[in-house]
Coordinates of C-alpha atoms in Angstrom, one line a residue:
Chain A
X221 CA -1.4 63.6 -0.4
X222 CA -2.5 60.6 1.6
X223 CA 0.5 60.8 3.8
X224 CA -0.1 64.3 5.2
X225 CA -0.8 63.0 8.6
X226 CA 2.2 60.8 8.7
X227 CA 5.3 62.1 10.6
X228 CA 8.1 63.4 8.4
X229 CA 11.3 61.5 8.9
X230 CA 14.1 63.5 7.2
X231 CA 17.0 61.5 5.9
X232 CA 15.2 58.2 6.6
X233 CA 13.3 57.8 3.3
X234 CA 15.9 55.8 1.5
X235 CA 16.9 53.7 4.4
X236 CA 15.6 50.2 5.0
X237 CA 12.9 50.9 7.6
X238 CA 11.0 47.7 7.5
X239 CA 8.6 48.8 10.2
X240 CA 6.8 51.2 7.9
X241 CA 3.3 50.5 6.5
X242 CA 4.8 50.4 3.0
X243 CA 8.6 50.4 2.8
X244 CA 10.1 52.8 0.4
X245 CA 12.1 51.1 -2.3
X246 CA 15.4 52.8 -3.1
X247 CA 14.2 54.1 -6.5
X248 CA 11.2 55.8 -5.0
X249 CA 11.7 59.5 -4.5
X250 CA 10.6 61.2 -1.3
X251 CA 7.8 63.2 -2.7
X252 CA 5.9 60.2 -4.2
X253 CA 3.7 57.9 -2.4
X254 CA 4.0 54.9 -4.6
X255 CA 6.1 53.7 -7.5
X256 CA 3.0 53.8 -9.7
X257 CA 2.5 57.5 -8.9
X258 CA 6.1 58.2 -9.6
X259 CA 6.0 56.3 -12.9
X260 CA 2.8 58.0 -14.1
X261 CA 4.1 61.5 -13.2
X262 CA 7.3 60.8 -15.2
X263 CA 5.3 59.6 -18.1
X264 CA 3.0 62.6 -18.1
X265 CA 6.1 64.9 -18.0
X266 CA 7.6 63.0 -21.0
X267 CA 4.4 63.3 -23.0
X268 CA 4.2 67.1 -22.3
X269 CA 7.9 67.3 -23.4
X270 CA 7.0 65.4 -26.6
X271 CA 4.2 67.9 -27.3
X272 CA 6.7 70.8 -27.1
X273 CA 9.1 68.9 -29.4
X274 CA 6.3 68.5 -31.9
X275 CA 5.6 72.2 -31.7
X276 CA 9.3 73.0 -32.2
X277 CA 9.3 70.9 -35.4
X278 CA 6.0 72.5 -36.1
X279 CA 7.6 75.8 -37.1
X280 CA 9.5 74.1 -39.9
X281 CA 6.4 72.1 -40.9
X282 CA 4.5 75.3 -41.1
X283 CA 7.2 76.9 -43.3
X284 CA 7.0 73.9 -45.5
X285 CA 3.2 73.9 -45.8
X286 CA 3.1 77.6 -46.6
X287 CA 5.9 77.5 -49.1
X288 CA 4.6 74.5 -50.9
X289 CA 1.2 76.1 -51.2
X290 CA 2.7 79.4 -52.4
X291 CA 5.2 77.9 -54.8
X292 CA 4.6 74.2 -55.6
X293 CA 6.8 74.3 -58.8
X294 CA 10.1 74.3 -57.0
X295 CA 9.1 71.3 -54.9
X296 CA 8.1 69.3 -58.0
X297 CA 11.4 70.1 -59.6
X298 CA 13.9 70.2 -56.7
X299 CA 12.9 66.9 -55.1
X300 CA 14.5 65.0 -57.9
X301 CA 17.8 65.9 -56.2
X302 CA 16.9 63.6 -53.3
X303 CA 17.5 59.9 -53.5
X304 CA 14.3 58.0 -52.8
X305 CA 16.1 54.7 -52.2
X306 CA 18.4 56.2 -49.6
X307 CA 15.4 57.9 -47.9
X308 CA 13.4 54.7 -47.9
X309 CA 16.3 52.7 -46.5
X310 CA 16.7 55.2 -43.7
X311 CA 12.9 55.0 -43.0
X312 CA 13.2 51.2 -42.7
X313 CA 16.3 51.6 -40.5
X314 CA 14.5 54.0 -38.2
X315 CA 11.3 51.9 -38.0
X316 CA 13.4 48.9 -37.1
X317 CA 15.2 50.9 -34.4
X318 CA 11.8 51.8 -33.1
X319 CA 10.9 48.2 -32.9
X320 CA 14.1 47.3 -31.0
X321 CA 13.5 50.3 -28.6
X322 CA 10.0 49.0 -27.9
X323 CA 11.4 45.5 -27.4
X324 CA 14.0 46.9 -25.0
X325 CA 11.2 48.4 -22.9
X326 CA 9.4 45.1 -23.1
X327 CA 12.5 43.2 -21.9
X328 CA 12.8 45.7 -19.0
X329 CA 9.2 45.2 -18.1
X330 CA 9.7 41.5 -17.7
X331 CA 13.0 41.9 -16.0
X332 CA 15.3 40.5 -18.7
X333 CA 18.3 42.8 -18.1
X334 CA 20.7 41.3 -20.7
X335 CA 18.1 41.3 -23.4
X336 CA 17.3 45.0 -22.7
X337 CA 21.0 45.8 -23.2
X338 CA 21.1 43.9 -26.4
X339 CA 18.0 45.6 -27.8
X340 CA 19.4 49.0 -26.7
X341 CA 22.7 48.3 -28.5
X342 CA 20.8 47.3 -31.7
X343 CA 18.8 50.6 -31.5
X344 CA 22.0 52.7 -31.1
X345 CA 23.6 50.8 -34.0
X346 CA 20.6 51.6 -36.2
X347 CA 20.9 55.2 -35.2
X348 CA 24.5 55.1 -36.4
X349 CA 23.4 53.5 -39.7
X350 CA 20.9 56.2 -40.2
X351 CA 23.5 58.9 -39.7
X352 CA 26.0 57.2 -42.0
X353 CA 23.3 57.1 -44.8
X354 CA 22.5 60.7 -44.0
X355 CA 26.1 61.6 -44.3
X356 CA 26.3 60.2 -47.8
X357 CA 23.2 62.1 -48.8
X358 CA 24.5 65.4 -47.3
X359 CA 28.0 65.2 -48.7
X360 CA 26.6 64.4 -52.2
X361 CA 24.3 67.4 -52.1
X362 CA 27.1 69.7 -50.8
X363 CA 29.3 68.4 -53.6
X364 CA 26.6 69.3 -56.1
X365 CA 26.6 72.8 -54.6
X366 CA 23.0 72.6 -53.4
X367 CA 23.6 74.3 -50.0
X368 CA 21.4 77.4 -49.7
X369 CA 22.9 80.6 -50.7
X370 CA 25.8 79.1 -52.7
X371 CA 24.5 78.4 -56.2
X372 CA 21.2 80.1 -55.5
X373 CA 22.2 83.3 -53.8
X374 CA 21.8 86.6 -55.5
X375 CA 24.9 87.2 -57.6
X376 CA 25.4 90.4 -55.7
X377 CA 26.0 88.6 -52.4
X378 CA 29.4 87.6 -51.4
X379 CA 30.1 83.9 -51.9
X380 CA 27.3 83.4 -54.4
X381 CA 28.4 82.1 -57.8
X382 CA 28.2 84.5 -60.7
X383 CA 26.5 84.0 -64.0
X384 CA 28.3 81.4 -66.1
X385 CA 30.4 80.3 -63.1
X386 CA 30.5 76.6 -62.1
X387 CA 30.5 75.1 -58.7
X388 CA 30.6 71.3 -58.4
X389 CA 28.1 70.3 -61.0
X390 CA 26.1 73.4 -60.5
X391 CA 26.2 76.1 -63.2
X392 CA 24.7 79.5 -63.0
X393 CA 23.2 80.0 -66.5
X394 CA 23.8 83.4 -67.9
X395 CA 20.8 85.6 -67.8
X396 CA 20.1 87.9 -70.7
X397 CA 19.0 90.9 -68.8
X398 CA 18.0 92.8 -71.9
X399 CA 15.7 90.0 -73.2
X400 CA 14.4 89.6 -69.7
X401 CA 15.4 85.9 -69.5
X402 CA 15.4 84.7 -66.0
X403 CA 18.4 83.2 -64.2
X404 CA 18.6 79.5 -63.7
X405 CA 20.8 77.1 -61.9
X406 CA 21.7 74.1 -64.0
X407 CA 22.5 70.9 -62.1
X408 CA 22.3 67.1 -62.6
X409 CA 19.8 65.3 -60.4
X410 CA 19.7 61.9 -58.9
X411 CA 18.4 60.3 -62.1
X412 CA 21.2 61.9 -64.2
X413 CA 18.9 64.4 -65.8
X414 CA 19.9 67.9 -66.3
X415 CA 17.6 70.2 -64.4
X416 CA 17.2 73.9 -64.7
X417 CA 16.3 75.2 -61.3
X418 CA 15.1 78.7 -60.7
X419 CA 17.3 80.4 -58.0
X420 CA 14.3 80.5 -55.7
X421 CA 14.7 76.7 -55.4
X422 CA 16.9 77.4 -52.4
X423 CA 13.7 77.5 -50.4
X424 CA 13.3 73.8 -51.0
X425 CA 16.9 72.9 -50.2
X426 CA 16.8 75.3 -47.2
X427 CA 13.8 73.5 -45.8
X428 CA 15.4 70.1 -46.6
X429 CA 18.7 70.9 -44.7
X430 CA 16.9 72.6 -41.8
X431 CA 14.3 69.9 -41.3
X432 CA 16.6 66.9 -41.7
X433 CA 19.3 68.8 -39.8
X434 CA 17.1 69.4 -36.8
X435 CA 15.9 65.8 -37.0
X436 CA 19.5 64.6 -37.3
X437 CA 20.4 66.6 -34.1
X438 CA 17.5 64.7 -32.4
X439 CA 19.0 61.4 -33.6
X440 CA 22.3 62.4 -31.9
X441 CA 20.6 63.4 -28.7
X442 CA 18.5 60.2 -28.8
X443 CA 21.6 58.1 -29.2
X444 CA 23.2 59.8 -26.2
X445 CA 20.0 59.2 -24.1
X446 CA 19.8 55.5 -25.1
X447 CA 23.6 55.2 -24.4
X448 CA 23.0 56.6 -20.9
X449 CA 20.1 54.2 -20.3
X450 CA 22.3 51.3 -21.6
X451 CA 25.0 52.2 -19.1
X452 CA 22.5 52.4 -16.2
X453 CA 21.0 49.1 -17.3
X454 CA 24.4 47.4 -17.3
X455 CA 25.0 48.7 -13.8
X456 CA 21.9 46.9 -12.8
X457 CA 19.9 50.0 -11.8
X458 CA 16.6 48.8 -13.5
X459 CA 14.3 46.0 -12.6
X460 CA 10.8 44.8 -13.3
X461 CA 9.6 47.3 -10.6
X462 CA 11.6 50.3 -11.9
X463 CA 12.4 50.9 -15.6
X464 CA 11.2 54.5 -16.0
X465 CA 14.3 55.7 -17.8
X466 CA 14.2 52.8 -20.3
X467 CA 10.6 53.6 -21.1
X468 CA 11.1 57.4 -21.4
X469 CA 14.3 57.0 -23.4
X470 CA 12.4 54.8 -25.8
X471 CA 9.6 57.3 -26.0
X472 CA 12.1 59.9 -27.1
X473 CA 13.5 57.6 -29.7
X474 CA 9.9 56.9 -31.0
X475 CA 9.5 60.6 -31.3
X476 CA 12.5 60.8 -33.6
X477 CA 10.9 58.0 -35.6
X478 CA 7.5 59.9 -35.7
X479 CA 9.1 63.1 -37.1
X480 CA 10.9 61.1 -39.8
X481 CA 7.7 59.3 -40.8
X482 CA 6.4 62.7 -41.9
X483 CA 9.7 64.1 -43.2
X484 CA 10.3 61.2 -45.6
X485 CA 7.1 61.6 -47.8
X486 CA 7.1 65.4 -47.5
X487 CA 10.7 65.8 -48.8
X488 CA 11.4 62.7 -50.8
X489 CA 8.1 61.6 -52.2
X490 CA 6.7 64.8 -53.6
X491 CA 4.3 63.8 -56.4
X492 CA 4.8 64.6 -60.1
X493 CA 7.1 61.8 -61.3
X494 CA 8.9 62.5 -64.5
Chain B
X86 CA -10.7 48.6 -23.0
X87 CA -12.1 48.6 -19.5
X88 CA -9.7 45.8 -18.5
X89 CA -6.8 47.8 -19.9
X90 CA -7.9 51.0 -18.1
X91 CA -7.8 49.2 -14.9
X92 CA -4.2 48.3 -15.8
X93 CA -3.1 51.8 -16.6
X94 CA -4.9 53.7 -13.9
X95 CA -2.5 52.8 -11.2
X96 CA -5.3 52.2 -8.6
X97 CA -3.9 48.8 -7.7
X98 CA -3.6 48.5 -4.0
X99 CA 0.1 47.7 -3.8
X100 CA 1.1 50.9 -5.6
X101 CA 3.6 49.1 -7.8
X102 CA 3.9 49.8 -11.5
X103 CA 1.6 47.5 -13.5
X104 CA 2.1 48.4 -17.1
X105 CA 0.6 46.4 -19.9
X106 CA 3.2 44.1 -21.5
X107 CA 2.6 43.2 -25.2
X108 CA 4.2 40.1 -26.7
X109 CA 7.4 40.4 -28.8
X110 CA 5.5 38.9 -31.7
X111 CA 3.0 41.7 -31.5
X112 CA 5.7 44.3 -31.8
X113 CA 7.1 42.5 -34.8
X114 CA 3.7 42.5 -36.4
X115 CA 3.4 46.3 -35.9
X116 CA 6.9 46.6 -37.5
X117 CA 5.7 44.5 -40.5
X118 CA 2.7 46.8 -40.9
X119 CA 5.0 49.9 -40.8
X120 CA 7.3 48.4 -43.4
X121 CA 4.3 47.5 -45.6
X122 CA 3.0 51.1 -45.4
X123 CA 6.4 52.4 -46.3
X124 CA 6.4 50.3 -49.4
X125 CA 2.9 51.5 -50.3
X126 CA 3.8 55.2 -49.9
X127 CA 7.0 54.8 -52.0
X128 CA 5.1 52.9 -54.7
X129 CA 2.4 55.5 -54.9
X130 CA 5.0 58.2 -55.4
X131 CA 6.0 56.7 -58.7
X132 CA 2.5 57.3 -60.1
X133 CA 0.9 60.7 -60.8
X134 CA -2.5 61.0 -59.1
X135 CA -2.3 64.8 -59.3
X136 CA -3.2 66.5 -56.0
X137 CA -4.2 63.1 -54.5
X138 CA -0.5 62.1 -54.2
X139 CA 0.1 64.4 -51.2
X140 CA -3.2 63.3 -49.6
X141 CA -2.3 59.6 -49.9
X142 CA 1.2 60.3 -48.6
X143 CA -0.1 62.1 -45.6
X144 CA -2.8 59.5 -44.8
X145 CA -0.2 56.7 -45.0
X146 CA 2.2 58.8 -42.8
X147 CA -0.5 59.4 -40.3
X148 CA -1.4 55.8 -40.2
X149 CA 2.2 54.9 -39.5
X150 CA 2.5 57.6 -36.9
X151 CA -0.7 56.3 -35.3
X152 CA 0.8 52.7 -35.1
X153 CA 4.0 54.0 -33.5
X154 CA 2.2 56.2 -31.0
X155 CA -0.5 53.7 -30.1
X156 CA 1.6 50.6 -29.7
X157 CA 5.3 51.3 -29.7
X158 CA 4.7 54.3 -27.4
X159 CA 2.1 52.4 -25.4
X160 CA -0.7 55.0 -25.7
X161 CA -3.2 52.2 -26.2
X162 CA -2.7 51.0 -22.6
X163 CA -1.5 54.3 -21.1
X164 CA -3.4 57.0 -19.2
X165 CA -5.9 58.8 -21.5
X166 CA -4.5 62.2 -20.3
X167 CA -1.1 61.4 -22.0
X168 CA -2.9 60.9 -25.3
X169 CA -4.7 64.2 -24.8
X170 CA -1.3 66.0 -24.2
X171 CA 0.0 64.4 -27.3
X172 CA -3.0 65.2 -29.5
X173 CA -3.1 68.8 -28.1
X174 CA 0.2 69.4 -29.8
X175 CA -1.3 68.6 -33.2
X176 CA -4.4 70.7 -32.5
X177 CA -2.2 73.7 -31.7
X178 CA 0.1 72.9 -34.7
X179 CA -3.0 73.0 -36.9
X180 CA -4.1 76.3 -35.5
X181 CA -0.6 77.7 -36.1
X182 CA -0.4 76.5 -39.7
X183 CA -4.0 77.5 -40.6
X184 CA -3.7 81.0 -39.2
X185 CA -0.3 81.5 -40.8
X186 CA -1.7 80.3 -44.1
X187 CA -4.6 82.6 -43.9
X188 CA -2.3 85.5 -43.0
X189 CA 0.1 84.8 -45.9
X190 CA -2.7 84.3 -48.4
X191 CA -4.6 87.4 -47.6
X192 CA -2.0 89.8 -46.3
X193 CA -1.8 92.0 -49.4
X194 CA -5.6 92.2 -49.6
X195 CA -6.4 93.4 -46.2
X196 CA -3.6 95.4 -44.7
X197 CA -2.7 97.9 -47.4
X198 CA -2.8 100.5 -44.7
X199 CA 0.1 98.7 -43.0
X200 CA 2.4 98.4 -46.0
X201 CA 1.0 95.3 -47.9
X202 CA 1.7 95.7 -51.5
X203 CA 1.4 92.4 -53.4
X204 CA -0.7 89.3 -53.0
X205 CA 1.7 86.7 -51.8
X206 CA 0.1 83.8 -53.8
X207 CA -0.1 85.5 -57.2
X208 CA 2.5 88.3 -57.0
X209 CA -0.2 90.7 -58.3
X210 CA -0.4 94.1 -56.8
X211 CA -2.8 94.1 -53.9
X212 CA -5.9 96.2 -54.2
X213 CA -5.1 99.6 -52.8
X214 CA -1.5 98.7 -52.4
X215 CA 1.5 100.4 -54.0
X216 CA 2.7 98.8 -57.3
X217 CA 4.8 95.7 -56.8
X218 CA 8.5 96.1 -57.4
X219 CA 9.8 94.3 -60.4
X220 CA 12.7 92.7 -58.4
X221 CA 10.2 90.8 -56.3
X222 CA 8.2 89.6 -59.2
X223 CA 11.4 88.5 -61.0
X224 CA 12.4 86.4 -58.1
X225 CA 9.1 84.8 -57.5
X226 CA 7.7 84.4 -61.0
X227 CA 10.7 83.5 -63.2
X228 CA 9.5 85.6 -66.1
X229 CA 9.3 89.3 -66.7
X230 CA 6.2 90.8 -65.1
X231 CA 3.7 92.2 -67.5
X232 CA 1.9 95.2 -66.1
X233 CA -1.5 94.2 -64.8
X234 CA -1.4 90.7 -66.2
X235 CA -2.3 88.0 -63.7
X236 CA 0.4 85.4 -63.3
X237 CA -0.8 81.9 -62.7
X238 CA 1.4 79.6 -60.6
X239 CA -0.2 76.3 -61.0

């Protein structure tokens, strides 16, 4: 805005034109007056993007809130199939990765390039650890047959197990139609207890797989972004004066952490202990 | 706060980026608080406080999210407008959830002209609606529906 009266020099903006009132550093785009203006614009853009991400997850949180209000019984029962210790470990892993992401930004702010790389590598390794733990949780649940629609689907649907049929440790308990006995899915939970789940419990497991799945996708994307920031950092493209990508990449990673901070209690720590 | 605003506002004459730099020890302290709160929320989940469990869990989660957003994400020393953009998302999320909740909770009661037949929360036939199908009641209630008998969920 302030430069309206200045003559436009096409193709000269990135060159070293020392005679200018303020020389354009190579990282400063044409359409910004100052590095601070560029930095603040990038940050605002990132925060608006974070807002849209929250609203995207919001659809699932809304489904969770409604369904838990309508049918709390299945949450009380089905959450015993989640391993609290694994969930808590993953929470600590993600919190620690958030710490290292924040420390990576701090190192970039003070111009310690090597330290920034180290912290970024630790953050990415924590993301890997998170996904490995998640893999063990998922594969165990799939082994149990807790994927939506498999044990829980209507017996008329293709692929759904029939009454009396067994999949993994899941057993469809025969329903006595004449006596009006409801159908149940019998499965063994994390504490080794036999649980009789109503078929509608697939709402809980559906929410579990969708919410943690979308979050896991964000972990993968976050890892890619941090990897890209790491490569750029090792190429020496960041400095005390310019570290926008480090900052914004870390913001994305903190968002992944924020979502998990809510997912963990909502899915793993449903009240009603046994 | 005023001193920090001066930092974040970018009005410095040289136009360079002057972001607030917290000490590494400070970030470790925040991490310690986050781990502590995680232990608290896990511990609470082993005790039955009735409906207070979910309230405690959400308060602790919000405290943790607040710590992450305020310090790890630098909102404390950032432009206020970024905080507003962030909080606006939660405002609209609240509107979204509350209106959906209201819709689901009252649908059968109010729109029987538009095909509403049962109250979603109780499975009872909605006033003025057509009788609920037994298949739906079976699926949602887990016991055979008794004509006209209210089914309590909680």
